[in-house]
Amino acid sequence: MMKNSTKNQKSNVSNEFEIPVGIGQPAMRALATADITNLEQFTRISKDELLKLHGVGPKAIRMISEAMEEKGLQFAHSDQSDQVSELANKKIQRRT
């Protein structure tokens, strides 16, 4: 019983730059595959680059954009973006 209580307490702890709740599972899996775990990491990635990730669509981009705006963050410009989609998509293809 104590383990469940501790586990529940840990899951209720909120990280200030946590990826928003409600993003679809395909998008969350794609972000995890690209090793993206918090909002600050999106400042190094453009929206266009994110849309190249298999599973990330306009709804996820909108939700992430809104969460970033609340924190005063913004996506990278396309010409300054980390290239995460190619490697992540190869990993996703290997799993299927």
Coordinates of N, CA and C in Angstrom, one line a residue:
M1 N 0.8 -1.2 0.0 CA 0.0 0.0 0.0 C 0.9 1.3 0.0
M2 N 1.9 1.3 0.8 CA 2.7 2.5 0.8 C 3.4 2.8 -0.5
K3 N 3.8 1.7 -1.3 CA 4.4 2.0 -2.6 C 3.4 2.7 -3.5
N4 N 2.1 2.3 -3.5 CA 1.2 3.0 -4.4 C 1.0 4.5 -4.0
S5 N 1.0 4.7 -2.7 CA 0.8 6.1 -2.2 C 2.0 6.9 -2.6
T6 N 3.2 6.4 -2.5 CA 4.4 7.1 -2.9 C 4.3 7.4 -4.4
K7 N 4.0 6.3 -5.2 CA 3.9 6.5 -6.6 C 2.9 7.6 -7.0
N8 N 1.7 7.6 -6.4 CA 0.7 8.6 -6.7 C 1.2 10.0 -6.4
Q9 N 1.9 10.1 -5.3 CA 2.5 11.4 -4.9 C 3.5 11.9 -5.9
K10 N 4.3 11.0 -6.4 CA 5.3 11.4 -7.4 C 4.6 11.8 -8.7
S11 N 3.6 11.1 -9.1 CA 2.9 11.5 -10.4 C 2.2 12.8 -10.3
N12 N 1.8 13.2 -9.1 CA 1.1 14.5 -8.9 C 2.1 15.7 -8.9
V13 N 3.4 15.4 -8.8 CA 4.3 16.5 -8.8 C 4.4 17.1 -10.2
S14 N 4.3 18.4 -10.4 CA 4.3 19.0 -11.7 C 5.6 19.7 -11.9
N15 N 6.1 19.5 -13.1 CA 7.3 20.1 -13.6 C 6.9 21.4 -14.3
E16 N 7.6 22.5 -14.0 CA 7.2 23.8 -14.6 C 7.2 23.8 -16.1
F17 N 8.1 23.0 -16.7 CA 8.2 22.9 -18.2 C 7.8 21.6 -18.8
E18 N 6.8 21.0 -18.1 CA 6.3 19.7 -18.5 C 5.5 19.8 -19.9
I19 N 5.6 18.8 -20.7 CA 4.8 18.7 -21.9 C 3.4 18.7 -21.5
P20 N 2.5 19.4 -22.2 CA 1.1 19.5 -21.8 C 0.4 18.2 -21.8
V21 N -0.5 18.0 -20.9 CA -1.4 16.8 -20.8 C -2.4 16.9 -21.9
G22 N -2.8 15.8 -22.6 CA -3.8 15.9 -23.6 C -3.3 15.7 -25.0
I23 N -2.0 15.7 -25.1 CA -1.4 15.5 -26.5 C -1.6 14.0 -26.7
G24 N -2.0 13.6 -27.9 CA -2.2 12.2 -28.3 C -1.0 11.3 -28.1
Q25 N -1.3 10.0 -27.9 CA -0.3 9.1 -27.6 C 0.7 8.9 -28.8
P26 N 0.3 8.9 -30.1 CA 1.2 8.8 -31.2 C 2.2 10.0 -31.1
A27 N 1.8 11.2 -30.8 CA 2.7 12.3 -30.7 C 3.6 12.2 -29.5
M28 N 3.1 11.7 -28.4 CA 3.9 11.5 -27.2 C 5.0 10.5 -27.5
R29 N 4.6 9.4 -28.1 CA 5.6 8.4 -28.5 C 6.7 9.0 -29.4
A30 N 6.3 9.7 -30.4 CA 7.3 10.4 -31.3 C 8.2 11.3 -30.6
L31 N 7.6 12.1 -29.7 CA 8.5 13.0 -28.9 C 9.5 12.2 -28.0
A32 N 9.0 11.2 -27.4 CA 9.9 10.3 -26.5 C 11.0 9.7 -27.4
T33 N 10.6 9.2 -28.6 CA 11.6 8.7 -29.5 C 12.7 9.7 -29.9
A34 N 12.3 10.9 -30.0 CA 13.2 12.0 -30.3 C 13.9 12.6 -29.1
D35 N 13.7 11.9 -27.9 CA 14.3 12.4 -26.6 C 13.8 13.8 -26.3
I36 N 12.6 14.1 -26.6 CA 12.1 15.4 -26.2 C 11.2 15.2 -25.0
T37 N 11.6 15.8 -23.8 CA 10.9 15.5 -22.6 C 10.3 16.7 -21.9
N38 N 10.7 17.9 -22.4 CA 10.2 19.1 -21.7 C 10.1 20.3 -22.7
L39 N 9.3 21.3 -22.3 CA 9.0 22.4 -23.2 C 10.3 23.2 -23.6
E40 N 11.3 23.3 -22.8 CA 12.5 24.0 -23.1 C 13.2 23.4 -24.3
Q41 N 13.1 22.1 -24.5 CA 13.7 21.5 -25.7 C 13.2 22.0 -27.0
F42 N 11.9 22.4 -27.0 CA 11.3 22.8 -28.2 C 11.9 24.2 -28.7
T43 N 12.6 24.9 -27.9 CA 13.2 26.1 -28.3 C 14.3 25.9 -29.3
R44 N 14.8 24.6 -29.4 CA 15.8 24.3 -30.3 C 15.3 23.6 -31.6
I45 N 14.0 23.5 -31.7 CA 13.3 22.8 -32.8 C 12.3 23.6 -33.4
S46 N 12.2 23.6 -34.7 CA 11.1 24.4 -35.4 C 9.8 23.6 -35.5
K47 N 8.7 24.3 -35.7 CA 7.4 23.7 -35.9 C 7.5 22.7 -37.1
D48 N 8.1 23.2 -38.2 CA 8.2 22.4 -39.4 C 9.0 21.1 -39.1
E49 N 10.0 21.1 -38.3 CA 10.8 19.9 -38.0 C 9.9 19.0 -37.2
L50 N 9.2 19.5 -36.2 CA 8.3 18.7 -35.4 C 7.2 18.0 -36.2
L51 N 6.7 18.7 -37.2 CA 5.6 18.2 -38.0 C 6.1 17.0 -38.9
K52 N 7.4 16.9 -39.1 CA 8.0 15.8 -39.8 C 8.1 14.5 -39.0
L53 N 7.9 14.6 -37.7 CA 7.9 13.4 -36.8 C 6.6 12.7 -37.0
H54 N 6.7 11.4 -37.3 CA 5.6 10.5 -37.5 C 4.8 10.5 -36.2
G55 N 3.5 11.0 -36.3 CA 2.6 11.0 -35.1 C 2.4 12.4 -34.6
V56 N 3.2 13.4 -35.0 CA 3.0 14.7 -34.5 C 2.2 15.5 -35.6
G57 N 1.0 16.0 -35.2 CA 0.2 16.8 -36.1 C -0.1 18.2 -35.6
P58 N -1.0 18.9 -36.3 CA -1.3 20.3 -36.0 C -1.8 20.5 -34.6
K59 N -2.6 19.5 -34.1 CA -3.2 19.6 -32.7 C -2.1 19.6 -31.7
A60 N -1.2 18.7 -31.8 CA -0.1 18.6 -30.9 C 0.8 19.9 -30.9
I61 N 1.0 20.4 -32.1 CA 1.8 21.6 -32.3 C 1.1 22.8 -31.6
R62 N -0.2 22.9 -31.8 CA -1.0 24.0 -31.2 C -0.9 23.9 -29.7
M63 N -1.1 22.7 -29.1 CA -1.1 22.5 -27.7 C 0.3 22.9 -27.1
I64 N 1.4 22.4 -27.8 CA 2.7 22.7 -27.3 C 3.0 24.2 -27.5
S65 N 2.6 24.8 -28.6 CA 2.7 26.3 -28.8 C 2.1 27.1 -27.6
E66 N 0.9 26.7 -27.3 CA 0.2 27.4 -26.2 C 0.9 27.3 -24.9
A67 N 1.3 26.1 -24.6 CA 2.1 25.9 -23.3 C 3.4 26.7 -23.3
M68 N 4.1 26.7 -24.4 CA 5.3 27.5 -24.5 C 5.1 28.9 -24.4
E69 N 4.0 29.5 -25.0 CA 3.7 30.9 -24.9 C 3.5 31.3 -23.4
E70 N 2.8 30.4 -22.7 CA 2.5 30.7 -21.2 C 3.8 30.8 -20.4
K71 N 4.9 30.1 -20.9 CA 6.2 30.1 -20.2 C 7.2 31.1 -20.9
G72 N 6.7 31.9 -21.9 CA 7.6 32.8 -22.5 C 8.6 32.2 -23.5
L73 N 8.3 31.0 -24.0 CA 9.2 30.3 -24.8 C 8.6 30.3 -26.3
Q74 N 9.5 30.1 -27.2 CA 9.1 30.0 -28.6 C 10.0 29.0 -29.4
F75 N 9.4 28.4 -30.4 CA 10.1 27.5 -31.3 C 11.3 28.1 -32.0
A76 N 12.2 27.3 -32.3 CA 13.4 27.8 -33.1 C 12.9 28.1 -34.5
H77 N 13.7 29.0 -35.2 CA 13.4 29.3 -36.6 C 13.9 28.1 -37.4
S78 N 13.3 27.9 -38.5 CA 13.6 26.7 -39.3 C 15.1 26.6 -39.7
D79 N 15.8 27.7 -39.9 CA 17.2 27.6 -40.3 C 18.1 27.4 -39.1
Q80 N 17.5 27.4 -37.9 CA 18.3 27.2 -36.7 C 17.9 25.9 -35.9
S81 N 17.0 25.1 -36.5 CA 16.4 24.0 -35.8 C 17.3 22.8 -35.7
D82 N 17.3 22.1 -34.6 CA 17.9 20.8 -34.5 C 17.1 19.9 -35.4
Q83 N 17.8 19.0 -36.1 CA 17.2 18.0 -37.0 C 16.9 16.7 -36.2
V84 N 15.7 16.6 -35.7 CA 15.4 15.4 -34.9 C 14.5 14.4 -35.6
S85 N 13.9 14.8 -36.7 CA 12.9 13.9 -37.3 C 13.5 12.7 -38.0
E86 N 14.5 12.9 -38.7 CA 15.1 11.8 -39.5 C 15.5 10.6 -38.6
L87 N 16.2 10.8 -37.6 CA 16.7 9.8 -36.7 C 15.5 9.2 -35.9
A88 N 14.6 10.0 -35.4 CA 13.4 9.5 -34.7 C 12.5 8.7 -35.6
N89 N 12.3 9.1 -36.8 CA 11.4 8.4 -37.7 C 12.0 7.0 -38.1
K90 N 13.4 7.0 -38.2 CA 14.0 5.7 -38.4 C 13.8 4.7 -37.3
K91 N 13.9 5.2 -36.0 CA 13.7 4.4 -34.9 C 12.2 3.9 -34.8
I92 N 11.3 4.8 -35.2 CA 9.9 4.4 -35.2 C 9.6 3.3 -36.3
Q93 N 10.3 3.4 -37.4 CA 10.1 2.4 -38.5 C 10.6 1.1 -38.1
R94 N 11.7 1.1 -37.3 CA 12.3 -0.2 -36.9 C 11.4 -1.0 -36.0
R95 N 10.6 -0.2 -35.2 CA 9.7 -0.8 -34.2 C 8.5 -1.5 -34.9
T96 N 8.1 -1.0 -36.1 CA 6.9 -1.6 -36.7 C 7.2 -2.7 -37.6

